[in-house]
Tab-separated table of C-alpha atoms in Angstrom:
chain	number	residue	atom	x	y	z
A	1	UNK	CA	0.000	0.000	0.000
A	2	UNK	CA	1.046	3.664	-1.117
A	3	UNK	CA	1.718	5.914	1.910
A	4	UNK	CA	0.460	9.501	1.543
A	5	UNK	CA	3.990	10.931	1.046
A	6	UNK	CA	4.175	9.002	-1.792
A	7	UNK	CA	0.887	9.397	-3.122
A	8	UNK	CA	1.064	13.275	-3.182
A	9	UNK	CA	4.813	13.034	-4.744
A	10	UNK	CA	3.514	10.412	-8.085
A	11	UNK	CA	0.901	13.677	-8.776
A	12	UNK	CA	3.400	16.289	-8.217
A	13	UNK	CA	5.877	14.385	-10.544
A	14	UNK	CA	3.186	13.725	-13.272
A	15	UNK	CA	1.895	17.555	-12.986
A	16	UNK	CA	5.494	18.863	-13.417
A	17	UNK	CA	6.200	16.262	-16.488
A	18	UNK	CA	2.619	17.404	-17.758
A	19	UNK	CA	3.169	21.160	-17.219
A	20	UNK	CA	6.498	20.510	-19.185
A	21	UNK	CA	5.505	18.365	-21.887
A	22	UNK	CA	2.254	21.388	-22.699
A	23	UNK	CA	4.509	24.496	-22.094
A	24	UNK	CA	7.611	23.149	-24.705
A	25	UNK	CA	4.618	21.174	-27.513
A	26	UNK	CA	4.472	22.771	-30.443
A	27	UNK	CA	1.689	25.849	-29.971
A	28	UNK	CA	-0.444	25.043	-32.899
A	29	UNK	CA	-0.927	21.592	-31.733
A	30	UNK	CA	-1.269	21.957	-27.424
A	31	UNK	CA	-3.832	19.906	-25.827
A	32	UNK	CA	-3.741	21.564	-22.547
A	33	UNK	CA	-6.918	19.029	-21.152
A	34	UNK	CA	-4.978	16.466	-19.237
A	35	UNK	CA	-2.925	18.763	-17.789
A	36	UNK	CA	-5.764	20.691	-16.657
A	37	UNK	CA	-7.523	17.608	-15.532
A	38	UNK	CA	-4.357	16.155	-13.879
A	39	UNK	CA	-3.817	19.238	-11.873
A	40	UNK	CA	-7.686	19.975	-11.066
A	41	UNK	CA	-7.707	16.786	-9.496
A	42	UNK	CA	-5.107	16.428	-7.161
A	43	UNK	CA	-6.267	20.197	-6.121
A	44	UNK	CA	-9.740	18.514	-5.458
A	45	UNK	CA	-8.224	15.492	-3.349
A	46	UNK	CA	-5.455	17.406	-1.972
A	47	UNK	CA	-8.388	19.873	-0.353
A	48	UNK	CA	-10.315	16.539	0.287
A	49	UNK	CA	-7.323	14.541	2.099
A	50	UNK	CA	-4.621	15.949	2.767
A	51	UNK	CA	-5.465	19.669	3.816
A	52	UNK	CA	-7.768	18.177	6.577
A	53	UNK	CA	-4.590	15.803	7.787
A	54	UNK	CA	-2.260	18.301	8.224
A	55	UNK	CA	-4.655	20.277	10.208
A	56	UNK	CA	-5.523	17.573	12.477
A	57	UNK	CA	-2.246	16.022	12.585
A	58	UNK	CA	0.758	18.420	13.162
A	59	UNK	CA	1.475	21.729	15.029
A	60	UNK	CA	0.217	25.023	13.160
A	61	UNK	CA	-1.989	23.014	10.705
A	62	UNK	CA	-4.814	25.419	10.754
A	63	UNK	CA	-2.411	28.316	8.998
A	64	UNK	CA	-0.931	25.513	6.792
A	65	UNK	CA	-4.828	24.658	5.401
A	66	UNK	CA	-5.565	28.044	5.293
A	67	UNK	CA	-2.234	28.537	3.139
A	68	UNK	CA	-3.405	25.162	1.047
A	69	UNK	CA	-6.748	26.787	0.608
A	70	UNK	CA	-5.166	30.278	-0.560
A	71	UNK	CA	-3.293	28.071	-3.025
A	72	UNK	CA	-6.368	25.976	-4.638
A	73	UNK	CA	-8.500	28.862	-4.829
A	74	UNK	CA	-5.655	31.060	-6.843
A	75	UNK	CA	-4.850	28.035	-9.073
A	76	UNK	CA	-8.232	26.952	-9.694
A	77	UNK	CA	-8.663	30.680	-10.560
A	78	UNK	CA	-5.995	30.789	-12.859
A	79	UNK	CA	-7.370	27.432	-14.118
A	80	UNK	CA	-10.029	28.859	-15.040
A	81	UNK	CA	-8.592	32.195	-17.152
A	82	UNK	CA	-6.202	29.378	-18.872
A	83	UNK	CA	-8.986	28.082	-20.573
A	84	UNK	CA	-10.408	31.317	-21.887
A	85	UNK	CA	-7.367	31.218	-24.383
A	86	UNK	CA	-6.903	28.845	-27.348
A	87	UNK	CA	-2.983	27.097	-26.780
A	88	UNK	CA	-1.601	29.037	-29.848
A	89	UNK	CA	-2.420	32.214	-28.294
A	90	UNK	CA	0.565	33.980	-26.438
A	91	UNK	CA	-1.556	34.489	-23.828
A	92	UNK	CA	-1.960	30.872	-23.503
A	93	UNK	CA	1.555	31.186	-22.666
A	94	UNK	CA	1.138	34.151	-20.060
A	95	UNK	CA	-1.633	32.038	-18.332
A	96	UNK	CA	-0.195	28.585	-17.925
A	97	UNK	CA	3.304	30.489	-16.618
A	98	UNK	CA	0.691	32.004	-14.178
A	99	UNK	CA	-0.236	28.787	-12.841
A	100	UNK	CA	3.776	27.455	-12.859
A	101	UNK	CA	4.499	30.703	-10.575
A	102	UNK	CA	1.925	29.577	-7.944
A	103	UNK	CA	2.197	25.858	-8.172
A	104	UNK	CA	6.043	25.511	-8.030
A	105	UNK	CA	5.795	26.549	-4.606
A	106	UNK	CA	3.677	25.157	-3.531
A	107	UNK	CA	4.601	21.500	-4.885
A	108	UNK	CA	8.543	22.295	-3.313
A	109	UNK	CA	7.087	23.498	0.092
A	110	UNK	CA	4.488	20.386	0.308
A	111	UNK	CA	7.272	17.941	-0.767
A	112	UNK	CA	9.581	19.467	1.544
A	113	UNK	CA	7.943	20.312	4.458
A	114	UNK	CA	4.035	19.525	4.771
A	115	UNK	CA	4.638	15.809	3.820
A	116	UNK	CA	7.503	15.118	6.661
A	117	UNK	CA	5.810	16.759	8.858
A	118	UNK	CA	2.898	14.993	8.550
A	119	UNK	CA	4.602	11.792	8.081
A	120	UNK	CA	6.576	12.177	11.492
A	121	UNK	CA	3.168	12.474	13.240
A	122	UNK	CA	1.385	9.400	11.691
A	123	UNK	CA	2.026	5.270	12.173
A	124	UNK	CA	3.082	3.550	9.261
A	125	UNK	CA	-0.907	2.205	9.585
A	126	UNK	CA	-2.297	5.865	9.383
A	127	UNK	CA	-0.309	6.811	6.779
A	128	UNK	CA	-1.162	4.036	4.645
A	129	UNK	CA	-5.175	4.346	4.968
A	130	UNK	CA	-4.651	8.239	3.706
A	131	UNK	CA	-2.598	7.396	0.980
A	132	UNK	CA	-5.792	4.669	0.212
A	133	UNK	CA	-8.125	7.851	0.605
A	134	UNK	CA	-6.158	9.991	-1.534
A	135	UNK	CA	-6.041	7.316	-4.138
A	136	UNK	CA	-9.293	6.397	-3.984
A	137	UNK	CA	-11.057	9.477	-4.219
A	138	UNK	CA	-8.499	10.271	-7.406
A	139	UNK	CA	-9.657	6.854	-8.882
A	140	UNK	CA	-13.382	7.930	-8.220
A	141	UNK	CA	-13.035	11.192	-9.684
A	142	UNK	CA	-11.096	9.511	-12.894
A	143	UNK	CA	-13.639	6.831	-14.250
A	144	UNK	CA	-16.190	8.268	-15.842
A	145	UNK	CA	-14.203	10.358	-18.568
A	146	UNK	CA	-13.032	9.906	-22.142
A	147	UNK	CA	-9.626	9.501	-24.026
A	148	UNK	CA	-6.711	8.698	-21.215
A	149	UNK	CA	-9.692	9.551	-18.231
A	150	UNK	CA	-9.472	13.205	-19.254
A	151	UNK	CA	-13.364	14.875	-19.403
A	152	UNK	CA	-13.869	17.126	-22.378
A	153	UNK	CA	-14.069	20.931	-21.884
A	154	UNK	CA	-17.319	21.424	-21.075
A	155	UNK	CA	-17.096	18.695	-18.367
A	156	UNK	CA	-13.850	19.807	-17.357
A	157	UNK	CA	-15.312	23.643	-16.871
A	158	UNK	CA	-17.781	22.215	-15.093
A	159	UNK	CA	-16.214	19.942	-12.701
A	160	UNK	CA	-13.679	22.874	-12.196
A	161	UNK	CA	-16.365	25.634	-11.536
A	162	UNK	CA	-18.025	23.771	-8.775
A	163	UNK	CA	-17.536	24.553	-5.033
A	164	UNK	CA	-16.083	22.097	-2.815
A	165	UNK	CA	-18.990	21.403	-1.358
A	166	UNK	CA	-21.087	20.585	-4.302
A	167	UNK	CA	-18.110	18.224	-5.575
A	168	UNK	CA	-18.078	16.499	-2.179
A	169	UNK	CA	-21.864	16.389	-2.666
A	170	UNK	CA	-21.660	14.962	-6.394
A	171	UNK	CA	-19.135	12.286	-5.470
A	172	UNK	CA	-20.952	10.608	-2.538
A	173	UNK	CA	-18.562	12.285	-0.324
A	174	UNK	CA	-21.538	13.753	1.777
């Protein structure tokens, strides 16, 4: 079984290659979807698992979920404007290096701080069963999508313009 350290790192690791792979494609021929999607959900079942960890679990959590929350709402935002452009457009460009400037950070600080941290106060047991949670909830929210589990736009849009409490709502979280 996947720990939660390691479950968080695998999405961080496929969001950078992703982010890469869309920022150096040729512009006439970007398909920015499954990064959106890839980064979309682990926001959704980083706010759904892990924020609510490190707030029960080490010292100071309630300013680090407040932070984590700051950070999903401005990338979600920026999410958001992304799609308004078409991939050749330069501000396509301007957009997804938006997104880079807020995420970077907040990938290194997780990875370096938030996920020792919280693995120093859980057992080996506890650990496990979040890393099952976070994968679980990423496996839910990947099923029921086209090509590669990526949702078209509109679904995409959607999914992305809901609040967390309606997503909870929509998949049987509540």
């Amino acid at each position: 079984m996947t720990r939660i350290k390691a479950a968080v790192k695998q999405d961080h690791a496929l969001i950078k290659d992703l982010y890469h792979r869309l920022r150096d494609a040729d512009p006439e021929s970007r398909d920015p979807d499954e990064f959106v999607w890839a980064l979309g959900r682990y926001l959704i079942v980083e706010d759904l698992v892990l924020t609510p960890a490190l707030e029960n679990h080490i010292a100071n959590g309630g300013a680090r979920h407040r932070r984590l929350s700051n950070d999903f709402d401005s990338i979600t935002t920026k999410l958001r404007h992304m799609r308004r452009f078409d991939p050749s457009e330069p501000s396509f460009d301007a957009a997804l290096t938006a997104i880079w400037v807020d995420l970077e950070p907040h990938v290194r600080e997780e990875a370096t701080m938030d996920l020792d941290d919280l693995e120093q106060h859980l057992s080996h047991e506890e650990s496990t069963a979040l890393g099952k949670k976070y994968e679980d909830i990423k496996e839910l929210l990947q099923h029921p999508y086209g090509k590669n589990g990526v949702p078209d736009g509109d679904t995409l849009s959607a999914i992305l313009d809901l609040s967390r409490q309606e997503l909870m709502i929509k998949i049987g979280l509540f």
